[in-house]
Coordinates of N, CA and C and ligand atoms in Angstrom, one line a residue:
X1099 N 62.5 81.1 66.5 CA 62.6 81.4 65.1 C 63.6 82.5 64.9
X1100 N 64.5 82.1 63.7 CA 65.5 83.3 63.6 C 65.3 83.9 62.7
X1101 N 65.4 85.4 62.6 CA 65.5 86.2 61.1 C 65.2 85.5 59.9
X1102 N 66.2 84.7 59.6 CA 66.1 83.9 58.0 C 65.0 83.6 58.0
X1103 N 64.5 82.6 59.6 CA 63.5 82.0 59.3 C 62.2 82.5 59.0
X1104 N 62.2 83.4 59.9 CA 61.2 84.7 59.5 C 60.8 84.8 58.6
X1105 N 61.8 85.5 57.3 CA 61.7 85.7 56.2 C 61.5 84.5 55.1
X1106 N 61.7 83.8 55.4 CA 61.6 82.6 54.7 C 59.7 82.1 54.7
X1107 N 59.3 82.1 56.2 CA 57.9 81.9 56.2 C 57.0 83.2 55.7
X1108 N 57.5 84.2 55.6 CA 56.9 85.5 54.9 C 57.0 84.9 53.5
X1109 N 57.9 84.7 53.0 CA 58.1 84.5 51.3 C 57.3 83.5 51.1
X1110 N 57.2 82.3 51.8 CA 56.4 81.0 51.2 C 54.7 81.7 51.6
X1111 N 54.6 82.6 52.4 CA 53.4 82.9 52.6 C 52.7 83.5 51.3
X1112 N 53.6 84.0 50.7 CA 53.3 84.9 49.3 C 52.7 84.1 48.6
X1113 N 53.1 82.6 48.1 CA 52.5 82.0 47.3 C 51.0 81.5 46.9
X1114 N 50.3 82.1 47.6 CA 49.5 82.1 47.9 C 48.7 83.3 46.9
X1115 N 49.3 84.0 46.7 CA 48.9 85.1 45.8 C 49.2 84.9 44.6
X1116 N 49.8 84.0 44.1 CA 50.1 84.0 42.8 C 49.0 83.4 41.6
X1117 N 48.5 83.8 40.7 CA 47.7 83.7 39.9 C 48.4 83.1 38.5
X1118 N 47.5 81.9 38.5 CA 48.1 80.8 37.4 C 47.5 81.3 36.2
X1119 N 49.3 80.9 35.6 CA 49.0 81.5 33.9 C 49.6 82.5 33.8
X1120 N 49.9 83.4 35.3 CA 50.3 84.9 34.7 C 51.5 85.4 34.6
X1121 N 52.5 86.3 34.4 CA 54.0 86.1 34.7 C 53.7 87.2 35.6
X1122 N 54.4 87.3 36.6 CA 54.6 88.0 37.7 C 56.3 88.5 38.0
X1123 N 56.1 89.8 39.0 CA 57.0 90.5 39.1 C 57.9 90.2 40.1
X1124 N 59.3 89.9 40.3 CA 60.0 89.5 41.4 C 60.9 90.8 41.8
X1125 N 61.0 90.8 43.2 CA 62.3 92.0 43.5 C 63.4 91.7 44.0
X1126 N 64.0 91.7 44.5 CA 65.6 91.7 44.8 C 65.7 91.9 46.7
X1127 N 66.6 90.7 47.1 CA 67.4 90.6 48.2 C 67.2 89.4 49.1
X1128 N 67.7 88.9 49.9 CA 67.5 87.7 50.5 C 65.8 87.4 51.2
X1129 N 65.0 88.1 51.2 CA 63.9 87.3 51.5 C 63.1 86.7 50.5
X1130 N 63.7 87.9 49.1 CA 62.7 87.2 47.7 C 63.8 85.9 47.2
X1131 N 64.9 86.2 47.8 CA 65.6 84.7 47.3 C 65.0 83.7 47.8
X1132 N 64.2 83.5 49.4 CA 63.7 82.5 50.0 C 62.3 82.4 49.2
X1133 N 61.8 83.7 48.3 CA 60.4 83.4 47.7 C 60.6 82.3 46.1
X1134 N 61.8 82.7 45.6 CA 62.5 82.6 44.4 C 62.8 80.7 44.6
X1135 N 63.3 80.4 45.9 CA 63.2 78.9 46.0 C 61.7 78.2 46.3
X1136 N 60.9 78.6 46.9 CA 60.0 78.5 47.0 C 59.3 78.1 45.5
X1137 N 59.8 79.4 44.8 CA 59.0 79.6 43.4 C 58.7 78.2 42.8
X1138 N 60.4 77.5 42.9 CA 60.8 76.7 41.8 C 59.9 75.8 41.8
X1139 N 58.8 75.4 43.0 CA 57.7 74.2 42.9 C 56.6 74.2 42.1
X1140 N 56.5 75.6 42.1 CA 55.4 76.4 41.3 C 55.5 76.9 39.7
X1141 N 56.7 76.6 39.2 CA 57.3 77.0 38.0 C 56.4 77.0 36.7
X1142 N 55.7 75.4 37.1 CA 55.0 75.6 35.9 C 53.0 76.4 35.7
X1143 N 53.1 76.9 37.1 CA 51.7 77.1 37.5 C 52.0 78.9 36.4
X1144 N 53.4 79.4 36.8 CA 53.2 80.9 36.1 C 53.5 80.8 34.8
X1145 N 53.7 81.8 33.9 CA 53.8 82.0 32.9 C 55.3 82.8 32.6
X1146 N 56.0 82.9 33.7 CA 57.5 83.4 33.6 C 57.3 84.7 34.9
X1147 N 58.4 85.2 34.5 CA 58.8 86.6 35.7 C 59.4 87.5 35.3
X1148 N 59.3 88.9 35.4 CA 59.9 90.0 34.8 C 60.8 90.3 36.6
X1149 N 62.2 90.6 36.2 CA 62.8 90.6 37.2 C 63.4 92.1 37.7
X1150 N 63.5 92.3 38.8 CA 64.3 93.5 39.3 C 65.7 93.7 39.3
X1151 N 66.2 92.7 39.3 CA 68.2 93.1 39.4 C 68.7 91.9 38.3
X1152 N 69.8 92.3 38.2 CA 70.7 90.9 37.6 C 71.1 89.7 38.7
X1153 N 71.1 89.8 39.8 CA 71.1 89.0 40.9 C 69.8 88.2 40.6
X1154 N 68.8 88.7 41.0 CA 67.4 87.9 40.8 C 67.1 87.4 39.6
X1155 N 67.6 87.4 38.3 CA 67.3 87.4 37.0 C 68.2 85.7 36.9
X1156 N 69.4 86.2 37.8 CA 70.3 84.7 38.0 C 69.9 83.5 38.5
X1157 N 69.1 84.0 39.6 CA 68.5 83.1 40.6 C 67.4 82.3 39.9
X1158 N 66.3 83.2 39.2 CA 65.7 82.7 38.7 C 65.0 81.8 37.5
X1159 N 66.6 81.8 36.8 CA 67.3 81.1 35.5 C 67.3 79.9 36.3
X1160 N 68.5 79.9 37.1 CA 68.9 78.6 37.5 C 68.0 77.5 38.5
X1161 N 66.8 77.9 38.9 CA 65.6 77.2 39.3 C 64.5 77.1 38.1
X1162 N 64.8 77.6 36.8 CA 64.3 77.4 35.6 C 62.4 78.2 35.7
X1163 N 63.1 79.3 35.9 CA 61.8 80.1 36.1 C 62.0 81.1 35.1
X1164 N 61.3 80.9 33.8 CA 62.0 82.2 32.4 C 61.4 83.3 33.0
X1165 N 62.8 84.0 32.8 CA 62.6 85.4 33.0 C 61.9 86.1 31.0
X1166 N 61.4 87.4 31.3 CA 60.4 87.7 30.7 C 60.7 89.4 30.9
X1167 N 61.1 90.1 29.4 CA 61.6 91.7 29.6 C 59.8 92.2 30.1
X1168 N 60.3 93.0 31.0 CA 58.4 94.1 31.1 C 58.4 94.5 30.0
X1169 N 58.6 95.2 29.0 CA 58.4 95.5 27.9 C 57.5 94.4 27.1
X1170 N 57.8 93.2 27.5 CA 57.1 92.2 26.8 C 56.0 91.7 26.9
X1171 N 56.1 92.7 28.3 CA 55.0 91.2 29.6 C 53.6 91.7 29.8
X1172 N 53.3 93.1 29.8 CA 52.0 94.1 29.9 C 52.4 93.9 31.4
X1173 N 50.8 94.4 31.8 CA 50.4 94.6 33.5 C 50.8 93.5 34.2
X1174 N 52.0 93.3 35.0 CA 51.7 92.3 35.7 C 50.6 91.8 36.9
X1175 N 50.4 91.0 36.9 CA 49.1 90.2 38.2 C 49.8 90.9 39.5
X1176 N 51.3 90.7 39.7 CA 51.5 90.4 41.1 C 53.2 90.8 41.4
X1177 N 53.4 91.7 42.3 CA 55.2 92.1 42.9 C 55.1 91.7 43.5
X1178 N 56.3 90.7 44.4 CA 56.4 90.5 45.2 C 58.2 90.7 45.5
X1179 N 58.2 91.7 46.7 CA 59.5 92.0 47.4 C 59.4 92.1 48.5
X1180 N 60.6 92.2 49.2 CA 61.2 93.1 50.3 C 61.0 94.4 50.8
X1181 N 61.7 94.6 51.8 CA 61.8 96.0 52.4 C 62.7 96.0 53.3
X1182 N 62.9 97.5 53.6 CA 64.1 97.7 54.2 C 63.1 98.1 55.1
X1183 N 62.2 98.6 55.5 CA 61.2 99.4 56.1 C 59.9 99.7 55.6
X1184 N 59.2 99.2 57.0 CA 57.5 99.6 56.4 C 57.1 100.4 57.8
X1185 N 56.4 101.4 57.6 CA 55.3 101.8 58.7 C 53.9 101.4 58.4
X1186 N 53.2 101.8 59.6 CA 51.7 101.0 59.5 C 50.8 100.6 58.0
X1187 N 51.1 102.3 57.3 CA 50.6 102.3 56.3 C 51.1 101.4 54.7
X1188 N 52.1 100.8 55.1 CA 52.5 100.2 54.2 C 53.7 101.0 52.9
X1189 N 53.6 102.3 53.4 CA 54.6 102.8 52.9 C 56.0 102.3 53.0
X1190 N 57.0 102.3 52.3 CA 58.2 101.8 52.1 C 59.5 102.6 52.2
X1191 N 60.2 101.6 53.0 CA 62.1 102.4 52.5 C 62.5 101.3 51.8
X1192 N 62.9 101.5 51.1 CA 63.7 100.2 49.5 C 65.0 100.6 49.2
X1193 N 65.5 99.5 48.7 CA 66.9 100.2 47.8 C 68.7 100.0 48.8
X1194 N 68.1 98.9 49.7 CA 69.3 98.6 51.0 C 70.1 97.9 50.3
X1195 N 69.7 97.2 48.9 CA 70.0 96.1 47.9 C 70.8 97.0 46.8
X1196 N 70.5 98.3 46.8 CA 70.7 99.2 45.4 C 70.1 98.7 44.2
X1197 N 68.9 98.2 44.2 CA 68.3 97.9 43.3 C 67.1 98.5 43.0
X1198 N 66.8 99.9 43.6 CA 65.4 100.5 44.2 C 64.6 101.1 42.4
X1199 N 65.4 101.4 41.3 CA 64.8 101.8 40.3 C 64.4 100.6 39.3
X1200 N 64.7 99.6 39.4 CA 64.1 98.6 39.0 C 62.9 98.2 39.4
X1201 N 63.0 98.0 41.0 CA 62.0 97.8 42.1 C 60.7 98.8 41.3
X1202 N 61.4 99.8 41.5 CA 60.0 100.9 41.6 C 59.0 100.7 40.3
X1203 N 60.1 100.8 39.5 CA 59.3 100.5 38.0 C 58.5 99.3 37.2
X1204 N 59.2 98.4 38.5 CA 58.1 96.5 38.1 C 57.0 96.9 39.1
X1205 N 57.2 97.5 40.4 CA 56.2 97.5 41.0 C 55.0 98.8 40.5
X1206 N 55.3 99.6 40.2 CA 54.5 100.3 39.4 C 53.1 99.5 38.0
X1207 N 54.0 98.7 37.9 CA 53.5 98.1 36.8 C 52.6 96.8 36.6
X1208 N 52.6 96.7 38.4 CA 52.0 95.6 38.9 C 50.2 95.7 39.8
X1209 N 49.7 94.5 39.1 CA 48.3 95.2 39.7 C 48.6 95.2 41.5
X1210 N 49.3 94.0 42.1 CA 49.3 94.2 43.3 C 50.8 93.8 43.9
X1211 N 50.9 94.6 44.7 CA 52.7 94.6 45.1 C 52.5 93.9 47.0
X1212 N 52.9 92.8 47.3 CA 53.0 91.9 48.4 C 54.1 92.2 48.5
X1213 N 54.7 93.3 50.0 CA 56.0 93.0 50.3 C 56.1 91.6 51.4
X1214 N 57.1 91.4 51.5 CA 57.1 90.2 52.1 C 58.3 90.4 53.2
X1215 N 58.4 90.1 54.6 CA 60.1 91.0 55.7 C 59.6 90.3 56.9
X1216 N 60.8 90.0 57.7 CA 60.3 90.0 58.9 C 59.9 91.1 59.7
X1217 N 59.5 90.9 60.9 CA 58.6 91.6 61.5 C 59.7 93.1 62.1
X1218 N 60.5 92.8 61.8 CA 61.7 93.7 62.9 C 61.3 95.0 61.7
X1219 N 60.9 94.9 60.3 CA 60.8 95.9 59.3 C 60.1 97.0 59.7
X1220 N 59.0 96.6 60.4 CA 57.9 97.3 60.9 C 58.3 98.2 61.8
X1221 N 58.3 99.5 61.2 CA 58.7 101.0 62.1 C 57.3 101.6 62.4
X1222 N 57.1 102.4 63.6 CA 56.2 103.8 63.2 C 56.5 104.5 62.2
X1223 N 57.8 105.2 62.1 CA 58.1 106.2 61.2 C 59.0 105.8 60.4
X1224 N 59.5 106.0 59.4 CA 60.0 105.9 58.5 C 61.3 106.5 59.0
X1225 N 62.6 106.0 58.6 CA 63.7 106.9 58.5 C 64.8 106.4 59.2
X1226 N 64.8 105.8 60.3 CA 65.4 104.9 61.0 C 67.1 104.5 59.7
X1227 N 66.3 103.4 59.0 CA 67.1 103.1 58.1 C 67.6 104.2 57.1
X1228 N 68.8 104.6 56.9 CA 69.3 105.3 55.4 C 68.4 105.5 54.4
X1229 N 67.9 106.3 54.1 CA 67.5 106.7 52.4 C 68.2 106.3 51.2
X1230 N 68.1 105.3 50.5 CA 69.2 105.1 49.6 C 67.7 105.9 48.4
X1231 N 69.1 106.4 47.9 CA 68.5 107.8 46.4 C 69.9 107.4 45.7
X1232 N 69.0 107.1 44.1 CA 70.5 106.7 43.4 C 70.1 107.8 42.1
X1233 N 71.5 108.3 41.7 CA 71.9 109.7 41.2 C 72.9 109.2 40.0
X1234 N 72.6 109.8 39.0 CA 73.7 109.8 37.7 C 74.8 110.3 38.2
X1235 N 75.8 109.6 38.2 CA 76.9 110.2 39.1 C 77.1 111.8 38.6
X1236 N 77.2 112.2 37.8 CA 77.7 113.7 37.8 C 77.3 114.8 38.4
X1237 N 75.9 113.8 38.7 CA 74.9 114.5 39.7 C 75.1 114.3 41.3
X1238 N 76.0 113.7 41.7 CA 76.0 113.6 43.0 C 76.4 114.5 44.1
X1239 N 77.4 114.9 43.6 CA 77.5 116.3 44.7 C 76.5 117.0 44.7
X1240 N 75.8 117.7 43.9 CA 75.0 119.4 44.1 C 73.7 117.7 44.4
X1241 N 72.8 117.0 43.9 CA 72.3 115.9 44.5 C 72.7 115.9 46.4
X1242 N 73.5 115.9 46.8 CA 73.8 115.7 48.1 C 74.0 117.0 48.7
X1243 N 73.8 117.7 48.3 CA 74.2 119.5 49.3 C 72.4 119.3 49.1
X1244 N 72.0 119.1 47.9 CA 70.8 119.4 48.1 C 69.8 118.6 48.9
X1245 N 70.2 117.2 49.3 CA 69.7 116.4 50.8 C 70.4 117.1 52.0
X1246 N 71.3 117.9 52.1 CA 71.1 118.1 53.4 C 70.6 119.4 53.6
X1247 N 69.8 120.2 52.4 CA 68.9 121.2 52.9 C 67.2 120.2 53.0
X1248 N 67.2 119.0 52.9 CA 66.0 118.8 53.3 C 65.9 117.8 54.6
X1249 N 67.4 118.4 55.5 CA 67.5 117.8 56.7 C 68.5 116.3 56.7
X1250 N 68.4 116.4 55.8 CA 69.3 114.6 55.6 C 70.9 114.6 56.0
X1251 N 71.8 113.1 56.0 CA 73.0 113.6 56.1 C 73.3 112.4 55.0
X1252 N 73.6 112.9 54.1 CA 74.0 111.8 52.9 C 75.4 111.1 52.8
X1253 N 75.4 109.9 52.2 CA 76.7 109.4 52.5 C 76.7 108.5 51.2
X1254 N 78.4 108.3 50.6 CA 77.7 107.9 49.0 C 78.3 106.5 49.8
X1255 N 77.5 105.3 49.0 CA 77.7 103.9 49.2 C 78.9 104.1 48.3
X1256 N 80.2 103.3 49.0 CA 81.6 103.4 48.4 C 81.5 101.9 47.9
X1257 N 82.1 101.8 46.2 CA 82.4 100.7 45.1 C 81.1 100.0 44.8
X1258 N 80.4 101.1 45.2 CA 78.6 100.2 44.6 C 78.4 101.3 43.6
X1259 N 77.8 100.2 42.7 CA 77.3 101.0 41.7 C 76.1 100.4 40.5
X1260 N 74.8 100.7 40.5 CA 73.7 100.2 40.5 C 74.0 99.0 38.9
X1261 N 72.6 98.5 38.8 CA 72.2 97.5 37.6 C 72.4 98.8 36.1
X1262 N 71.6 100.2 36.8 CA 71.8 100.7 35.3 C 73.3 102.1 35.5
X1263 N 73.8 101.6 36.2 CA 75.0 102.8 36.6 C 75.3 103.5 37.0
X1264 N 74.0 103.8 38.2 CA 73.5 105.0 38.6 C 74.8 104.8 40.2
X1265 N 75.0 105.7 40.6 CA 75.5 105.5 42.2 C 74.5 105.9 43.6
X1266 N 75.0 105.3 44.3 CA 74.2 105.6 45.9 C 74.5 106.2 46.7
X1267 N 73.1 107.1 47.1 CA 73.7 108.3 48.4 C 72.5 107.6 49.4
X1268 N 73.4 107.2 50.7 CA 72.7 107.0 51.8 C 71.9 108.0 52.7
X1269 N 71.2 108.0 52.3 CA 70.8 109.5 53.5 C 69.9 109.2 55.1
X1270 N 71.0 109.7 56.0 CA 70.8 109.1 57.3 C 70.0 110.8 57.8
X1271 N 69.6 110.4 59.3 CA 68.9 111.5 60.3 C 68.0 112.0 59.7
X1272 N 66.7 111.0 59.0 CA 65.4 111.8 58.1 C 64.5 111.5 59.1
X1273 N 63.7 111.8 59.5 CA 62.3 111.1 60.2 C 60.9 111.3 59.3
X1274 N 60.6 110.7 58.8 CA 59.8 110.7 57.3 C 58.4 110.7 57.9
X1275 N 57.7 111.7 58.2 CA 56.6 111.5 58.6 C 55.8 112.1 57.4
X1276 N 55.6 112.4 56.4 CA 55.4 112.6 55.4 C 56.4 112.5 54.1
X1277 N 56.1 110.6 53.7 CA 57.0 110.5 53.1 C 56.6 110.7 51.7
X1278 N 55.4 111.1 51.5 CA 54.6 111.5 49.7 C 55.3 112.4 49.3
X1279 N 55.3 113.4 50.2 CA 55.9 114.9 49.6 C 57.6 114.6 49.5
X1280 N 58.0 113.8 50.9 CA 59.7 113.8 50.7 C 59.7 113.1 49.3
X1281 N 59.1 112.0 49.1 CA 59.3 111.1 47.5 C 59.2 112.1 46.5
X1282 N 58.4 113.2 46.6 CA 58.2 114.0 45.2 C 59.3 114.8 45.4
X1283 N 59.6 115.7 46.6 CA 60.6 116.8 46.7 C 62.3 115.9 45.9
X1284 N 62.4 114.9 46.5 CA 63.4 114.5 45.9 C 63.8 113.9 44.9
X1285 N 62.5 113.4 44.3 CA 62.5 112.5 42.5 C 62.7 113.9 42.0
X1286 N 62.2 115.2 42.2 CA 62.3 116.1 41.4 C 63.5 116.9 41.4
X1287 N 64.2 116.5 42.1 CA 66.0 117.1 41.7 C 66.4 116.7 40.8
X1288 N 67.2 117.2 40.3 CA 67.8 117.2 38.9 C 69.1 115.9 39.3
X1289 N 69.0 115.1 38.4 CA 70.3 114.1 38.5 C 69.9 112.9 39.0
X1290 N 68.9 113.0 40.3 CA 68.3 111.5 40.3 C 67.7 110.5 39.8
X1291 N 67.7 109.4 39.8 CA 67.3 108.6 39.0 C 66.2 107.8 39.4
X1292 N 66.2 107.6 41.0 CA 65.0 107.0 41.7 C 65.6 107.3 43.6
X1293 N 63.9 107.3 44.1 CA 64.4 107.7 45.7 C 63.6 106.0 46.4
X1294 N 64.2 105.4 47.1 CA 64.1 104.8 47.6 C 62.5 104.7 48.5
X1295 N 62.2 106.0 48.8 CA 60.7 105.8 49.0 C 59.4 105.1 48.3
X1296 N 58.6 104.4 48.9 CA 57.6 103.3 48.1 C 56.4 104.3 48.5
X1297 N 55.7 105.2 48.5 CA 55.1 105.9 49.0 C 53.6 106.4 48.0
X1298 N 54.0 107.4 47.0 CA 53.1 106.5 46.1 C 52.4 105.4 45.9
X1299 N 53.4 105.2 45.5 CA 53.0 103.4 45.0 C 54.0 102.2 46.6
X1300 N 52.6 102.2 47.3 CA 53.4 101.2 48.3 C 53.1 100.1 48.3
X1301 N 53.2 98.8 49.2 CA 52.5 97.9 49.1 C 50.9 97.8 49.0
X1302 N 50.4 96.9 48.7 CA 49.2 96.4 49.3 C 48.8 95.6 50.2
X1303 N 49.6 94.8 49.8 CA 49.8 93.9 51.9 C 51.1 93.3 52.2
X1304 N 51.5 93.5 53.2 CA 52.6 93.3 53.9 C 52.3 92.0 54.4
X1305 N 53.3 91.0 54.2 CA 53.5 90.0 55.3 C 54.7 89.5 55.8
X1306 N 54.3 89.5 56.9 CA 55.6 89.9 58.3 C 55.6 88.5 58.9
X1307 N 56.4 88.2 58.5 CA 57.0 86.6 59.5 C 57.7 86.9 61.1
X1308 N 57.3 86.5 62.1 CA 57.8 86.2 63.3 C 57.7 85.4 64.1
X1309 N 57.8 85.4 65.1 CA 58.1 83.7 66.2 C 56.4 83.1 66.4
X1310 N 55.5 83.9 66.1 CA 53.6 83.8 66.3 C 53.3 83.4 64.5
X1311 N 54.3 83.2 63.6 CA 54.0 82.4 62.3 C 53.9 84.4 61.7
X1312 N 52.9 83.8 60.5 CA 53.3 85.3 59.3 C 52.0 85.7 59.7
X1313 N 52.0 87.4 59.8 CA 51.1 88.6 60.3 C 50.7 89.1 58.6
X1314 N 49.3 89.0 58.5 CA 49.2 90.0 57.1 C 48.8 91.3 57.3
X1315 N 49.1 92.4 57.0 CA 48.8 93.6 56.9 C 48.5 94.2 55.6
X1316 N 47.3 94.8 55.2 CA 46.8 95.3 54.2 C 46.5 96.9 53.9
X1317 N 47.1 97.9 52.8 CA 47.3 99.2 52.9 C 45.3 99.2 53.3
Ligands
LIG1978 C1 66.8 95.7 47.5 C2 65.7 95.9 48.4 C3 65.3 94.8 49.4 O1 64.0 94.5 49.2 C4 65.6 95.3 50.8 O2 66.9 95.7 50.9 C5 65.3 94.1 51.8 O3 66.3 93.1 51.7 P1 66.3 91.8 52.5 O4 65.1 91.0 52.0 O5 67.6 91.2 52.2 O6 66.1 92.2 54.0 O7 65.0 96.9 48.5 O8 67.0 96.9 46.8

């Protein structure tokens, strides 16, 4: 089994959570694209989907799955995304997509958040992968002097530039063993807009596709 396929049997494993009638929340990147085709058999079981990116919002048009503003939709039943990274606990690195302030805010909004990755996601510690923190650009320089007083080495993602305009600072060499406090220390700088940390609000169950079929893991 390779990677895609991985992810592919993680995403169809999701369906399984979906609760008929309700509009549910989708996230952004190639594994929810494999959940996103999946979806399309199920279309008429939900009630629509409030989407995370304009990428996903596309996808989901064109398998005829109505997208639905959150503002419209109340509590959703159900998130289902990706990760860039999970440790045991279910805490999260997000935002590899640059789509992590969307993410954060559907999943917030969601009674239960199902990330969905292959199994290679699964770290002990957190940090491995970049930090993506996305910053009002004016904010990015003193934003970035101020990650590498909390140990980080930031690096801006060159010609990306988010859904609501925000730009991306990669922050490499973190080892995130307390990623609650790093998520607050850094949402509370001035200029950011969201930190790629899911920590707060992390998943509730993980499901990890690999060569032994899909692993469920529950916070
Ligand atoms: C996008 C994300 C994605 O969920 C994350 O990057 C994982 O992507 P993929 O499913 O392609 O491995 O956070 O902002």
């Amino acid at each position: 089994m390779d990677q895609n396929q991985a992810k592919q049997a993680a995403a169809e494993a999701a369906l399984k959570y979906l609760v008929p009638g309700e509009v549910i929340g989708v996230g952004t990147g190639s594994t929810v694209n494999f959940f996103i085709d999946a979806l399309a058999a199920h279309r008429d079981d939900i009630a629509g989907a409030v989407s995370s990116s304009n990428a996903s919002t596309e996808r989901l048009k064109k398998v005829g799955i109505p997208v639905v503003e959150l503002n419209d939709a109340g509590e959703l039943s159900i998130y289902v995304d990706g990760a860039d990274e999970s440790d045991p606990h279910l805490r999260l690195i997000k935002g590899g997509g640059g789509a992590l302030t969307r993410e954060k805010i559907v999943a917030a909004a969601s009674r239960q958040f199902i990330c969905i990755a292959d199994e290679s996601k699964l770290v002990p510690v957190l940090g491995t992968f970049p930090l993506p923190v996305e910053v009002i650009p004016m904010a990015r320089s003193y934003v970035a002097r101020e990650l590498v007083k909390l140990g980080g080495q930031p690096k801006l993602r060159e010609g990306f530039v988010s859904d609501n305009g925000g730009l991306i600072l990669d922050v490499a060499g973190l080892s995130i063993t307390d990623p609650r406090s790093l998520e607050t220390a850094i949402g509370m700088l001035a200029g950011v807009i969201s930190v790629g940390l899911f920590a707060h609000r992390g998943a509730d169950v993980l499901l990890l596709g690999g060569p032994n079929g899909v692993r469920e893991l529950t916070a």
